[in-house]
Short mmCIF file of C-alpha atoms in Angstrom, two decimals:
data_model
loop_
_atom_site.label_atom_id
_atom_site.label_comp_id
_atom_site.label_asym_id
_atom_site.label_seq_id
_atom_site.Cartn_x
_atom_site.Cartn_y
_atom_site.Cartn_z
CA UNK A 164 8.99 -125.86 -93.76
CA UNK A 165 10.78 -129.14 -94.49
CA UNK A 166 9.77 -132.22 -92.56
CA UNK A 167 11.85 -134.81 -90.76
CA UNK A 168 10.65 -138.38 -91.22
CA UNK A 169 9.79 -140.06 -87.93
CA UNK A 170 10.77 -143.48 -89.27
CA UNK A 171 13.43 -144.89 -86.94
CA UNK A 172 13.49 -141.79 -84.73
CA UNK A 173 13.51 -142.23 -80.94
CA UNK A 174 10.93 -140.11 -79.14
CA UNK A 175 10.59 -139.62 -75.39
CA UNK A 176 7.15 -138.58 -74.11
CA UNK A 177 6.59 -137.64 -70.47
CA UNK A 178 3.16 -137.98 -68.91
CA UNK A 179 2.51 -140.75 -71.42
CA UNK A 180 0.08 -142.90 -69.42
CA UNK A 181 -3.01 -141.04 -70.58
CA UNK A 182 -4.37 -137.99 -72.36
CA UNK A 183 -2.20 -135.94 -74.69
CA UNK A 184 0.90 -137.97 -73.84
CA UNK A 185 -0.70 -141.30 -74.65
CA UNK A 186 -2.13 -140.02 -77.92
CA UNK A 187 1.21 -138.56 -78.95
CA UNK A 188 2.95 -141.85 -78.19
CA UNK A 189 0.43 -143.71 -80.34
CA UNK A 190 0.64 -141.30 -83.26
CA UNK A 191 4.44 -141.04 -83.17
CA UNK A 192 4.66 -144.84 -83.16
CA UNK A 193 2.20 -145.10 -86.04
CA UNK A 194 4.55 -142.91 -88.10
CA UNK A 195 7.53 -145.15 -87.39
CA UNK A 196 9.07 -143.72 -84.24
CA UNK A 197 10.36 -145.84 -81.38
CA UNK A 198 8.90 -144.43 -78.19
CA UNK A 199 10.11 -144.17 -74.60
CA UNK A 200 7.17 -143.50 -72.29
CA UNK A 201 7.81 -141.79 -68.94
CA UNK A 202 5.36 -141.22 -66.10
CA UNK A 203 4.02 -142.16 -62.69
CA UNK A 204 1.69 -145.03 -63.61
CA UNK A 205 3.77 -148.07 -64.57
CA UNK A 206 0.81 -150.33 -65.29
CA UNK A 207 -0.77 -147.78 -67.62
CA UNK A 208 2.58 -147.04 -69.26
CA UNK A 209 3.11 -150.77 -69.84
CA UNK A 210 -0.36 -151.05 -71.38
CA UNK A 211 0.32 -148.21 -73.79
CA UNK A 212 3.82 -149.44 -74.67
CA UNK A 213 2.56 -152.96 -75.41
CA UNK A 214 -0.03 -151.62 -77.85
CA UNK A 215 2.26 -149.44 -79.98
CA UNK A 216 3.22 -150.22 -83.56
CA UNK A 217 6.97 -149.90 -83.11
CA UNK A 218 9.52 -150.84 -80.45
CA UNK A 219 8.66 -149.11 -77.17
CA UNK A 220 9.67 -149.14 -73.51
CA UNK A 221 8.52 -147.36 -70.39
CA UNK A 222 10.09 -145.78 -67.32
CA UNK A 223 8.48 -144.99 -63.98
CA UNK A 224 9.70 -141.54 -62.95
CA UNK A 225 8.62 -138.31 -61.29
CA UNK A 226 9.67 -135.54 -63.68
CA UNK A 227 10.58 -133.28 -60.76
CA UNK A 228 13.27 -135.73 -59.61
CA UNK A 229 16.49 -134.65 -61.33
CA UNK A 230 18.54 -137.71 -60.41
CA UNK A 231 15.84 -140.09 -61.60
CA UNK A 232 15.29 -138.20 -64.87
CA UNK A 233 19.03 -138.09 -65.55
CA UNK A 234 19.06 -141.87 -65.03
CA UNK A 235 16.10 -142.25 -67.42
CA UNK A 236 17.96 -140.23 -70.07
CA UNK A 237 20.97 -142.54 -69.77
CA UNK A 238 18.81 -145.67 -69.86
CA UNK A 239 16.81 -144.49 -72.88
CA UNK A 240 20.05 -143.92 -74.79
CA UNK A 241 21.34 -147.34 -73.70
CA UNK A 242 18.06 -148.99 -74.74
CA UNK A 243 17.57 -147.27 -78.11
CA UNK A 244 21.05 -145.91 -78.95
CA UNK A 245 19.97 -142.28 -79.17
CA UNK A 246 17.22 -139.76 -78.48
CA UNK A 247 15.89 -137.59 -81.33
CA UNK A 248 12.71 -136.08 -79.87
CA UNK A 249 11.61 -135.20 -76.36
CA UNK A 250 8.07 -134.06 -75.60
CA UNK A 251 7.85 -132.47 -72.15
CA UNK A 252 4.15 -133.12 -71.64
CA UNK A 253 3.76 -134.22 -68.00
CA UNK A 254 1.40 -131.91 -66.15
CA UNK A 255 -1.23 -131.59 -63.46
CA UNK A 256 -3.89 -129.00 -62.69
CA UNK A 257 -5.98 -127.64 -59.87
CA UNK A 258 -8.59 -124.92 -59.68
CA UNK A 259 -10.34 -122.54 -57.37
CA UNK A 260 -9.63 -119.18 -55.73
CA UNK A 261 -5.97 -118.60 -54.95
CA UNK A 262 -6.58 -117.31 -51.43
CA UNK A 263 -8.36 -120.50 -50.35
CA UNK A 264 -6.33 -122.96 -52.41
CA UNK A 265 -4.38 -125.79 -50.82
CA UNK A 266 -0.76 -124.53 -50.68
CA UNK A 267 0.74 -127.97 -51.32
CA UNK A 268 -1.46 -128.64 -54.35
CA UNK A 269 -0.81 -125.13 -55.72
CA UNK A 270 2.93 -125.63 -55.45
CA UNK A 271 2.74 -129.13 -56.91
CA UNK A 272 1.14 -127.77 -60.09
CA UNK A 273 4.06 -125.38 -60.50
CA UNK A 274 6.60 -128.07 -59.57
CA UNK A 275 5.33 -130.62 -62.08
CA UNK A 276 4.46 -128.29 -64.93
CA UNK A 277 7.36 -125.84 -64.73
CA UNK A 278 10.14 -127.39 -62.64
CA UNK A 279 9.44 -130.85 -64.06
CA UNK A 280 9.72 -129.51 -67.59
CA UNK A 281 13.05 -127.88 -66.76
CA UNK A 282 14.30 -131.09 -65.15
CA UNK A 283 13.28 -132.97 -68.29
CA UNK A 284 15.14 -130.51 -70.47
CA UNK A 285 18.25 -130.60 -68.27
CA UNK A 286 18.31 -134.41 -68.42
CA UNK A 287 17.75 -134.81 -72.17
CA UNK A 288 19.28 -131.76 -73.87
CA UNK A 289 22.78 -133.28 -73.85
CA UNK A 290 21.59 -136.33 -75.81
CA UNK A 291 19.47 -134.14 -78.09
CA UNK A 292 22.65 -132.20 -78.89
CA UNK A 293 24.25 -135.47 -80.00
CA UNK A 294 21.41 -136.18 -82.42
CA UNK A 295 20.68 -132.53 -83.35
CA UNK A 296 17.19 -133.28 -82.14
CA UNK A 297 14.04 -131.51 -81.07
CA UNK A 298 12.45 -130.64 -77.72
CA UNK A 299 8.73 -129.87 -77.73
CA UNK A 300 7.46 -128.17 -74.61
CA UNK A 301 3.72 -128.48 -74.02
CA UNK A 302 2.30 -125.15 -72.89
CA UNK A 303 -1.31 -123.98 -73.13
CA UNK A 304 -3.71 -121.19 -73.98
CA UNK A 305 -3.24 -120.51 -70.25
CA UNK A 306 0.22 -119.12 -71.09
CA UNK A 307 -1.40 -116.39 -73.17
CA UNK A 308 -4.59 -115.77 -71.23
CA UNK A 309 -4.27 -115.74 -67.40
CA UNK A 310 -7.72 -116.61 -66.12
CA UNK A 311 -9.22 -116.44 -62.62
CA UNK A 312 -9.51 -119.68 -60.62
CA UNK A 313 -6.46 -121.10 -62.47
CA UNK A 314 -3.56 -119.21 -60.90
CA UNK A 315 -1.16 -122.14 -60.46
CA UNK A 316 -1.83 -123.61 -63.89
CA UNK A 317 -1.58 -120.28 -65.71
CA UNK A 318 1.59 -119.34 -63.84
CA UNK A 319 3.20 -122.68 -64.62
CA UNK A 320 2.31 -122.63 -68.30
CA UNK A 321 3.46 -119.03 -68.75
CA UNK A 322 6.66 -120.14 -67.05
CA UNK A 323 7.30 -123.12 -69.31
CA UNK A 324 6.71 -120.97 -72.38
CA UNK A 325 9.33 -118.47 -71.21
CA UNK A 326 11.74 -121.23 -70.15
CA UNK A 327 11.48 -122.98 -73.52
CA UNK A 328 12.00 -119.76 -75.45
CA UNK A 329 15.12 -119.01 -73.41
CA UNK A 330 16.53 -122.48 -73.98
CA UNK A 331 15.74 -122.24 -77.70
CA UNK A 332 18.28 -119.46 -78.05
CA UNK A 333 20.86 -121.28 -75.97
CA UNK A 334 20.93 -124.54 -77.93
CA UNK A 335 20.19 -123.48 -81.51
CA UNK A 336 23.90 -123.29 -82.41
CA UNK A 337 24.19 -126.95 -81.36
CA UNK A 338 21.58 -127.96 -83.90
CA UNK A 339 18.84 -128.54 -81.31
CA UNK A 340 15.46 -127.02 -82.05
CA UNK A 341 12.94 -126.17 -79.34
CA UNK A 342 9.21 -125.77 -79.89
CA UNK A 343 6.33 -124.64 -77.73
CA UNK A 344 2.91 -126.25 -78.16
CA UNK A 345 -0.33 -124.51 -77.24
CA UNK A 346 -3.63 -126.25 -76.57
CA UNK A 347 -7.02 -124.99 -75.55
CA UNK A 348 -9.48 -127.16 -73.57
CA UNK A 349 -8.94 -130.64 -74.97
CA UNK A 350 -10.89 -133.78 -74.11
CA UNK A 351 -8.58 -135.40 -71.55
CA UNK A 352 -8.93 -136.78 -68.04
CA UNK A 353 -7.57 -133.48 -66.72
CA UNK A 354 -10.27 -131.38 -68.37
CA UNK A 355 -13.00 -133.86 -67.51
CA UNK A 356 -11.77 -133.85 -63.92
CA UNK A 357 -11.95 -130.06 -63.76
CA UNK A 358 -15.48 -130.19 -65.19
CA UNK A 359 -16.61 -132.37 -62.30
CA UNK A 360 -16.72 -129.20 -60.22
CA UNK A 361 -19.95 -127.38 -61.07
CA UNK A 362 -18.58 -123.86 -60.59
CA UNK A 363 -15.45 -124.50 -62.64
CA UNK A 364 -17.52 -126.08 -65.42
CA UNK A 365 -20.00 -123.21 -65.53
CA UNK A 366 -17.27 -120.56 -65.53
CA UNK A 367 -15.51 -122.25 -68.41
CA UNK A 368 -18.74 -122.50 -70.40
CA UNK A 369 -19.21 -118.76 -69.97
CA UNK A 370 -15.88 -117.95 -71.61
CA UNK A 371 -16.17 -116.30 -75.03
CA UNK A 372 -16.22 -118.53 -78.10
CA UNK A 373 -14.09 -120.39 -79.16
CA UNK A 374 -12.38 -120.70 -75.76
CA UNK A 375 -15.54 -122.16 -74.16
CA UNK A 376 -15.45 -125.39 -76.17
CA UNK A 377 -13.84 -128.72 -75.40
CA UNK A 378 -11.94 -129.97 -78.45
CA UNK A 379 -11.39 -133.60 -79.47
CA UNK A 380 -8.03 -135.06 -78.55
CA UNK A 381 -7.20 -136.86 -81.80
CA UNK A 382 -7.00 -133.85 -84.13
CA UNK A 383 -5.03 -131.88 -81.53
CA UNK A 384 -2.48 -134.69 -81.25
CA UNK A 385 -2.26 -134.87 -85.05
CA UNK A 386 -1.36 -131.18 -85.13
CA UNK A 387 1.33 -131.71 -82.50
CA UNK A 388 2.87 -134.61 -84.43
CA UNK A 389 2.82 -132.49 -87.59
CA UNK A 390 4.71 -129.82 -85.65
CA UNK A 391 7.23 -132.39 -84.45
CA UNK A 392 7.87 -133.48 -88.04
CA UNK A 393 8.46 -129.83 -89.00
CA UNK A 394 10.60 -129.14 -85.88
CA UNK A 395 8.35 -126.11 -85.50
CA UNK A 396 9.03 -123.26 -83.08
CA UNK A 397 5.30 -122.91 -82.36
CA UNK A 398 2.68 -125.65 -82.61
CA UNK A 399 -1.06 -125.12 -82.15
CA UNK A 400 -3.34 -127.94 -81.07
CA UNK A 401 -6.31 -125.91 -82.32
CA UNK A 402 -5.85 -123.71 -85.37
CA UNK A 403 -7.49 -120.60 -83.93
CA UNK A 404 -4.84 -120.36 -81.20
CA UNK A 405 -2.37 -119.00 -83.74
CA UNK A 406 -4.45 -115.83 -83.98
CA UNK A 407 -4.36 -115.43 -80.21
CA UNK A 408 -0.65 -114.64 -80.32
CA UNK A 409 -1.44 -111.25 -81.83
CA UNK A 410 -3.98 -110.51 -79.09
CA UNK A 411 -1.73 -111.14 -76.13
CA UNK A 412 -1.20 -107.47 -75.36
CA UNK A 413 -4.83 -106.81 -74.51
CA UNK A 414 -6.04 -110.24 -73.39
CA UNK A 415 -5.04 -109.93 -69.69
CA UNK A 416 -6.88 -106.61 -69.31
CA UNK A 417 -9.97 -107.92 -71.05
CA UNK A 418 -10.00 -111.05 -68.91
CA UNK A 419 -9.60 -109.00 -65.75
CA UNK A 420 -12.67 -106.93 -66.65
CA UNK A 421 -14.75 -110.02 -67.23
CA UNK A 422 -13.38 -111.71 -64.12
CA UNK A 423 -14.64 -108.92 -61.88
CA UNK A 424 -18.18 -109.60 -63.02
CA UNK A 425 -17.86 -113.39 -62.94
CA UNK A 426 -16.27 -113.56 -59.51
CA UNK A 427 -19.05 -111.42 -58.08
CA UNK A 428 -21.58 -113.78 -59.65
CA UNK A 429 -19.96 -116.94 -58.22
CA UNK A 430 -18.73 -115.60 -54.88
CA UNK A 431 -21.46 -117.32 -52.81
CA UNK A 432 -20.52 -120.70 -54.29
CA UNK A 433 -16.72 -120.51 -54.23
CA UNK A 434 -16.37 -122.17 -50.84
CA UNK A 435 -17.60 -125.41 -52.38
CA UNK A 436 -14.94 -125.59 -55.10
CA UNK A 437 -12.85 -128.73 -54.63
CA UNK A 438 -9.26 -128.20 -53.55
CA UNK A 439 -6.44 -130.42 -54.80
CA UNK A 440 -5.39 -131.79 -58.15
CA UNK A 441 -7.99 -132.79 -60.73
CA UNK A 442 -8.52 -135.84 -62.91
CA UNK A 443 -7.01 -139.31 -62.96
CA UNK A 444 -3.52 -137.93 -63.53
CA UNK A 445 -3.86 -135.70 -60.49
CA UNK A 446 -5.00 -138.66 -58.41
CA UNK A 447 -1.99 -140.68 -59.60
CA UNK A 448 0.33 -137.85 -58.61
CA UNK A 449 -1.21 -137.63 -55.15
CA UNK A 450 -0.89 -141.40 -54.67
CA UNK A 451 2.76 -141.26 -55.66
CA UNK A 452 3.52 -138.53 -53.13
CA UNK A 453 1.62 -140.41 -50.42
CA UNK A 454 3.77 -143.51 -51.02
CA UNK A 455 6.93 -141.42 -50.97
#
């Protein structure tokens, strides 16, 4: 597939203060893109923006706020003259049994990951149509493999995959391409935060190989940037995830069989699983809502 040079392109990355978003911003900038960073942590966004190779700016915004994101889209165009690439990356996670989960935290995962992605698309697709640009939606292995103790995250990532595929068909005639990116467990604050809970960490380690590993962030981000250059419909942060697409028909049943055994094993310890959002990004989201 032909590649589009990133030199002089304008890329918007949501959730850019840390993790996958920060790495994408750095790697896009290193290849010549001008980057607009969007997120909830203005000090961290400013730090990242100041360290990039090319011209960059940052915007403080909650991706679930349509009016604010529409304003950001207008301001990015005013600042840079156009928008060529949008990476809808902002996301949060929580874990634990659904029945005892905190309802507000559960809903917030869905709001940020799914609704926030749709709000991002609604705000930026008009300017992407002007540039015949590219929207990359960050999904997850969780979209293919619904696992116990991750109901909100799996539901939200399955949702964003479906949403992005629907939009792909709606905007293709306008010259806009839409891709979906899949990542397995990648070394970010979110994954490290989830691993702080002993039960969640042990259950993840008991997953079958290669899904039980934590993968380095750098190579995953390189794969995503490569996909952005190719305007790819599917992008895989870890190469083996491509093969998982062919296994989607039987994965849910297989996982359900294993879950029955695992949940019985961990039942006595489930009451101690931490409720709420995980990692530094989750803490930032909770602080933002407290201030609001």
